[in-house]
Coordinates of N, CA and C in Angstrom, one line a residue:
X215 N 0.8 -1.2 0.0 CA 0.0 0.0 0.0 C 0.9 1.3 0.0
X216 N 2.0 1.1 0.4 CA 2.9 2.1 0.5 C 3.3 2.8 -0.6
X217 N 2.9 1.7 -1.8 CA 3.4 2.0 -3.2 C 2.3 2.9 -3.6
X218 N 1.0 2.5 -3.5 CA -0.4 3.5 -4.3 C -0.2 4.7 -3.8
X219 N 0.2 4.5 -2.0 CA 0.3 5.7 -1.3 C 1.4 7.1 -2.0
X220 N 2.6 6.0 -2.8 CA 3.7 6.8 -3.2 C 4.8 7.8 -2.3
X221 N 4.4 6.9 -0.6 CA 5.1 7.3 0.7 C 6.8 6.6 0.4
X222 N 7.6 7.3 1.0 CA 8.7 7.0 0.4 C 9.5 6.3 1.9
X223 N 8.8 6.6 3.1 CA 9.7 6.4 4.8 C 9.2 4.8 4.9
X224 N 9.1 4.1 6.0 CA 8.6 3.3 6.6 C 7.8 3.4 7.9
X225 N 7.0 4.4 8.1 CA 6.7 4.5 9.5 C 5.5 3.9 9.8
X226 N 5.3 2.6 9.6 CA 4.4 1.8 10.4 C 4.3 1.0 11.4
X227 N 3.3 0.2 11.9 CA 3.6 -0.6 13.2 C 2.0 -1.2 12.9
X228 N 2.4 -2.4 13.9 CA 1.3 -3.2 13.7 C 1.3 -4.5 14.5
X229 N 0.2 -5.0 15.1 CA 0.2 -5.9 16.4 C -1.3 -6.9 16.1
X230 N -0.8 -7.7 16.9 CA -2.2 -8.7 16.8 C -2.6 -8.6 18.0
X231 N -2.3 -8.3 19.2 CA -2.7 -8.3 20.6 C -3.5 -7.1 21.1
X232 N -4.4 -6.7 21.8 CA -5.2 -7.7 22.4 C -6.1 -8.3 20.8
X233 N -6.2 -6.8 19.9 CA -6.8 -7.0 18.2 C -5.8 -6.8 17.8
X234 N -6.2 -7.3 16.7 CA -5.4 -6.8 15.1 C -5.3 -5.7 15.3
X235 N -4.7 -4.9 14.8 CA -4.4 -3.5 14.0 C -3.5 -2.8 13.6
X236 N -3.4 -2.1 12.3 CA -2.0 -1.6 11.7 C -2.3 -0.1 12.1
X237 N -1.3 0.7 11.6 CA -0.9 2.0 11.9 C 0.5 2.6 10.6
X238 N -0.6 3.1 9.9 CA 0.7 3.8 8.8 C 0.9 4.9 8.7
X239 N 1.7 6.5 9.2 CA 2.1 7.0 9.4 C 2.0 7.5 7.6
X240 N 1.3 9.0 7.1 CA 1.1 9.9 5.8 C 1.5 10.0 5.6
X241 N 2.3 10.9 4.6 CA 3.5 11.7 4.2 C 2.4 13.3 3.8
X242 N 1.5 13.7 4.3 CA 0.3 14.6 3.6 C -0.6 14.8 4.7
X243 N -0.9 16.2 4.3 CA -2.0 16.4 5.4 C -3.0 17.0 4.9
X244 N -4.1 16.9 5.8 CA -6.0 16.9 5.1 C -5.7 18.8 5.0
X245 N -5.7 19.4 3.9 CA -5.9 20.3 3.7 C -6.8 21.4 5.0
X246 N -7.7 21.0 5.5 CA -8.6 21.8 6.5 C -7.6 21.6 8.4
X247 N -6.8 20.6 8.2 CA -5.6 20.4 9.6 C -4.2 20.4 9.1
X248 N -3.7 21.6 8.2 CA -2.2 21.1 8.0 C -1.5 21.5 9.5
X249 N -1.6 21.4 10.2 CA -0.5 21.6 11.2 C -0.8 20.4 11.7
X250 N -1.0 19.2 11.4 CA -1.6 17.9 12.2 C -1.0 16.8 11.1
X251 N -0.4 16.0 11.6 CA -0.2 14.8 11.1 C -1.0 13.9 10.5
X252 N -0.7 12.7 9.9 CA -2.9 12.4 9.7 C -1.5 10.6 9.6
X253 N -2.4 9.7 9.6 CA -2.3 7.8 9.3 C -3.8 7.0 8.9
X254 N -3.7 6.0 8.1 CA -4.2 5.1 7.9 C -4.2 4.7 9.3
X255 N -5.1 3.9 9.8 CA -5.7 2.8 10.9 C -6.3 1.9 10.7
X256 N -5.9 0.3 10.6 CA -6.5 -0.2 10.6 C -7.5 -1.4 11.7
X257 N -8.3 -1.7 11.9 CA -8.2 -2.4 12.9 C -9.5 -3.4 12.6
X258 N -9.7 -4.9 13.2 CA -10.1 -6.0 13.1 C -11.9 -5.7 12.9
X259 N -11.8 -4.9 13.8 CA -12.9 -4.5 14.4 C -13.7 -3.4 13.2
X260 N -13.2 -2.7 12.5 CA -14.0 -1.9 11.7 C -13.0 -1.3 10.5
X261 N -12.0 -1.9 10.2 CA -11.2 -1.8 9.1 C -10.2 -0.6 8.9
X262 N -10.4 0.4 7.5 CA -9.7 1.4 7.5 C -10.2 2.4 8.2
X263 N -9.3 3.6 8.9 CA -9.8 4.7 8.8 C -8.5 5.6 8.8
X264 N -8.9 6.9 7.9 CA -8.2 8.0 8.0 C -8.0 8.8 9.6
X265 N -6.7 9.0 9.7 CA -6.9 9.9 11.1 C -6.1 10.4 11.5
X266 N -6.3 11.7 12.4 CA -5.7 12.7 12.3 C -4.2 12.8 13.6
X267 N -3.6 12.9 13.9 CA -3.1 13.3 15.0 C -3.3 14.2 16.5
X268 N -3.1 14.0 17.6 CA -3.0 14.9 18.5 C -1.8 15.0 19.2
X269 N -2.3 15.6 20.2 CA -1.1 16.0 21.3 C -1.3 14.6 21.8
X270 N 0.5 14.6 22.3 CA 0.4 12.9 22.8 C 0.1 12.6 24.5
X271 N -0.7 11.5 24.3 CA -0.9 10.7 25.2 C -2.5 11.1 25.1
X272 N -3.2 11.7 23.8 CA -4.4 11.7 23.4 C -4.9 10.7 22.5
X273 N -6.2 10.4 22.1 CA -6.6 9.0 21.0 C -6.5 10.3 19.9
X274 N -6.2 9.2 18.6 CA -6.1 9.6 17.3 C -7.9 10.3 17.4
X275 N -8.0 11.3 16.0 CA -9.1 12.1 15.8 C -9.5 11.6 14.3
X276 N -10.7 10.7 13.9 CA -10.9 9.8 12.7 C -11.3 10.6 11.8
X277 N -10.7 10.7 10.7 CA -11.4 11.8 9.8 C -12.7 11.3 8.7
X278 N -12.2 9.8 8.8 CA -13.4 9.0 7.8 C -13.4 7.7 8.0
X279 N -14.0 6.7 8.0 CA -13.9 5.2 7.6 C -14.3 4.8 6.4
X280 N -13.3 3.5 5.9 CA -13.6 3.2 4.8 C -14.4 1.8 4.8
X281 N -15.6 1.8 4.3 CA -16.4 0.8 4.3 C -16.6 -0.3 3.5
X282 N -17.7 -1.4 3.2 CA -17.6 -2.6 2.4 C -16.6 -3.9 2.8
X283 N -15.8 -3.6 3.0 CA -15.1 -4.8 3.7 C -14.0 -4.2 4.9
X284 N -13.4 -5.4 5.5 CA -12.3 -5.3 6.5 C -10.9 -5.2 5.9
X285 N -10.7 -6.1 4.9 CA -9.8 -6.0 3.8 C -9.6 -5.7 2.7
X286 N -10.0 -4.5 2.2 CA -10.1 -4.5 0.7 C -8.6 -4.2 0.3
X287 N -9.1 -4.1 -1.3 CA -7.3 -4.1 -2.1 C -6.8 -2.6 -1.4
X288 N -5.6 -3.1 -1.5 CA -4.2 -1.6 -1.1 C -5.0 -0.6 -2.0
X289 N -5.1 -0.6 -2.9 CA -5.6 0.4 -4.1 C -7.0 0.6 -3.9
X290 N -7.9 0.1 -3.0 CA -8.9 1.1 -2.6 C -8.8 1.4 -1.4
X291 N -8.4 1.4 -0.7 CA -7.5 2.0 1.0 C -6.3 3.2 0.3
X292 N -5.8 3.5 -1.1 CA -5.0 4.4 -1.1 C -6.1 5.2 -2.0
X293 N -7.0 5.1 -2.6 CA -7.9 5.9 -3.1 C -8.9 6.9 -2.2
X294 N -9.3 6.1 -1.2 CA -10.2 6.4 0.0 C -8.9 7.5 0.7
X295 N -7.8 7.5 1.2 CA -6.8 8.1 1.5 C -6.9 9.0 0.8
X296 N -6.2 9.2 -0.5 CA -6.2 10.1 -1.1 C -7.4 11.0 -1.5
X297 N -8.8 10.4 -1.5 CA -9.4 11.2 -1.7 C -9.8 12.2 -0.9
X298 N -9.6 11.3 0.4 CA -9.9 12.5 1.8 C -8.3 14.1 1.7
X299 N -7.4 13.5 1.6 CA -6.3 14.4 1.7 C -6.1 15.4 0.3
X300 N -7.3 15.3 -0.4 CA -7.6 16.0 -1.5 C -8.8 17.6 -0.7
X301 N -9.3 17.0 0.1 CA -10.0 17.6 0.5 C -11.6 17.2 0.2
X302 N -12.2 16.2 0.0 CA -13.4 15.3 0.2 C -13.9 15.0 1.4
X303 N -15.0 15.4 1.6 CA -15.6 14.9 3.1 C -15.5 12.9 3.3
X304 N -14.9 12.5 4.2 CA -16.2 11.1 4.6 C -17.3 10.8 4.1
X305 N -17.6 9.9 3.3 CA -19.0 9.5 3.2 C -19.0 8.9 4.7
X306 N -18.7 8.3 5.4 CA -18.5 7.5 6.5 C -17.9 8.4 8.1
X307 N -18.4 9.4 8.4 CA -17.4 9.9 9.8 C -17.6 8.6 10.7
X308 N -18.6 7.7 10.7 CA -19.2 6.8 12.4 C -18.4 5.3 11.7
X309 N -18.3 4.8 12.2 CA -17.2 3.4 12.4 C -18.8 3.3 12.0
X310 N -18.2 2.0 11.1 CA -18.9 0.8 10.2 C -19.6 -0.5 11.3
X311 N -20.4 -1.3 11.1 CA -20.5 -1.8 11.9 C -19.5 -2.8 11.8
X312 N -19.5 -3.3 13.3 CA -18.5 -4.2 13.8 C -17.9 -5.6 12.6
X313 N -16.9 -5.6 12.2 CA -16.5 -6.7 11.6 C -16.7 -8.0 12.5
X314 N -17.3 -8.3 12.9 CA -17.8 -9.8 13.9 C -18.0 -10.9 13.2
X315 N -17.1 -11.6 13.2 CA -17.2 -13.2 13.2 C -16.5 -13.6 11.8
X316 N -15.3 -12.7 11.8 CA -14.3 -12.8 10.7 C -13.1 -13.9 11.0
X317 N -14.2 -15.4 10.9 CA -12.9 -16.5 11.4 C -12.0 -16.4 10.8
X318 N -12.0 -16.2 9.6 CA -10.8 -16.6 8.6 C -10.6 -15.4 8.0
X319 N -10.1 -14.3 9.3 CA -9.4 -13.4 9.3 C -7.7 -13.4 9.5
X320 N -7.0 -14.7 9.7 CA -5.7 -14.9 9.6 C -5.9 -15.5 8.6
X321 N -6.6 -16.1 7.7 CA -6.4 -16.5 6.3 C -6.4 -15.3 5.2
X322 N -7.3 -14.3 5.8 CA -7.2 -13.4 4.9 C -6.1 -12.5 5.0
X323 N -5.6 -12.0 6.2 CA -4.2 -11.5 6.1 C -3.0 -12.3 5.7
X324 N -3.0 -13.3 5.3 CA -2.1 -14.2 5.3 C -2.1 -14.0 3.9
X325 N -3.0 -14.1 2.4 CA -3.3 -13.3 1.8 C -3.0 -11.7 1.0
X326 N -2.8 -10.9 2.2 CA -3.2 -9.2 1.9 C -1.3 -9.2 1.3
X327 N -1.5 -8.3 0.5 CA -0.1 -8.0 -0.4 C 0.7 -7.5 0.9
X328 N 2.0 -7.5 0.4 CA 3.0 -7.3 1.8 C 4.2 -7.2 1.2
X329 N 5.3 -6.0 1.7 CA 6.3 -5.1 0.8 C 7.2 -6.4 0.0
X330 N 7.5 -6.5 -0.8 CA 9.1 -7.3 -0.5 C 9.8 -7.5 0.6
X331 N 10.7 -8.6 1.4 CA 11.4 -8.3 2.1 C 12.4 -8.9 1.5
X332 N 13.7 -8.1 2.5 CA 14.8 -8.5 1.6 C 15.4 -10.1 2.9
X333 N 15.8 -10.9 1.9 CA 16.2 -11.7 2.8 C 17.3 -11.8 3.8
X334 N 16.6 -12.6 4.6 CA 17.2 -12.7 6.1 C 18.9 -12.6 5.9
X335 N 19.5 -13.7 5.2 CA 20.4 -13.2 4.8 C 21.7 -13.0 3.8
X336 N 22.4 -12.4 3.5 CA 22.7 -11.9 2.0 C 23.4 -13.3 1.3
X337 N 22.8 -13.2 0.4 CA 23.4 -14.0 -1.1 C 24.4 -13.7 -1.5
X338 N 25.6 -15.0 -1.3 CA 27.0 -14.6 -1.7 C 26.7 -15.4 -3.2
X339 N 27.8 -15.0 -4.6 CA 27.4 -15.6 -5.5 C 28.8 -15.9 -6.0

């Protein structure tokens, strides 16, 4: 996703405990908050959302959620992105209903596209 995004750093993070959820860190900000940071969020529970930053040891401030599924392609998570940092409202400000009862939610991440990595260790030739 980092590629649609056309983000050039790596500042993500991402945990399965107590839920799932990823955390990707913009390179862009929503035109109506530039003094604010903004990230993708994702989580088990209601999927993407846009969101803003605060002062720390505050919760993130959701600018939109992206609906229809928990996993959709990288390329509609960087369209929904982009369109908000274009300056488009949310169709979505209120969390989607609950993703519940997504057994074969480690099938489906297991699945979801994932950067290259470079191998563990270097290839002498």
């Amino acid at each position: 996703m980092s590629e649609e995004l056309g983000l050039q750093g790596e500042a993500f993070n991402a945990q399965t405990e107590p839920t799932a959820s990823a955390y990707l860190a913009l390179d862009r900000r929503l035109p109506d908050r530039p003094d604010r940071d903004v990230a993708l969020l994702w989580t088990e529970r209601h999927g993407w959302a846009l969101t803003i930053e605060t002062n720390a040891g505050e919760d993130l401030v959701v600018a939109g959620y992206l609906t229809a599924e928990s996993l959709p392609p990288p390329q509609v998570v960087a369209e929904f992105a982009q369109s908000l940092l274009s300056g488009e409202r949310s169709p979505r400000p209120e969390p989607p209903p609950h993703f519940d009862g997504e057994a074969d939610l480690t099938r489906r991440l297991a699945s979801y596209p994932t950067p290259d990595a470079e191998p563990a260790f270097p290839r002498h030739g």
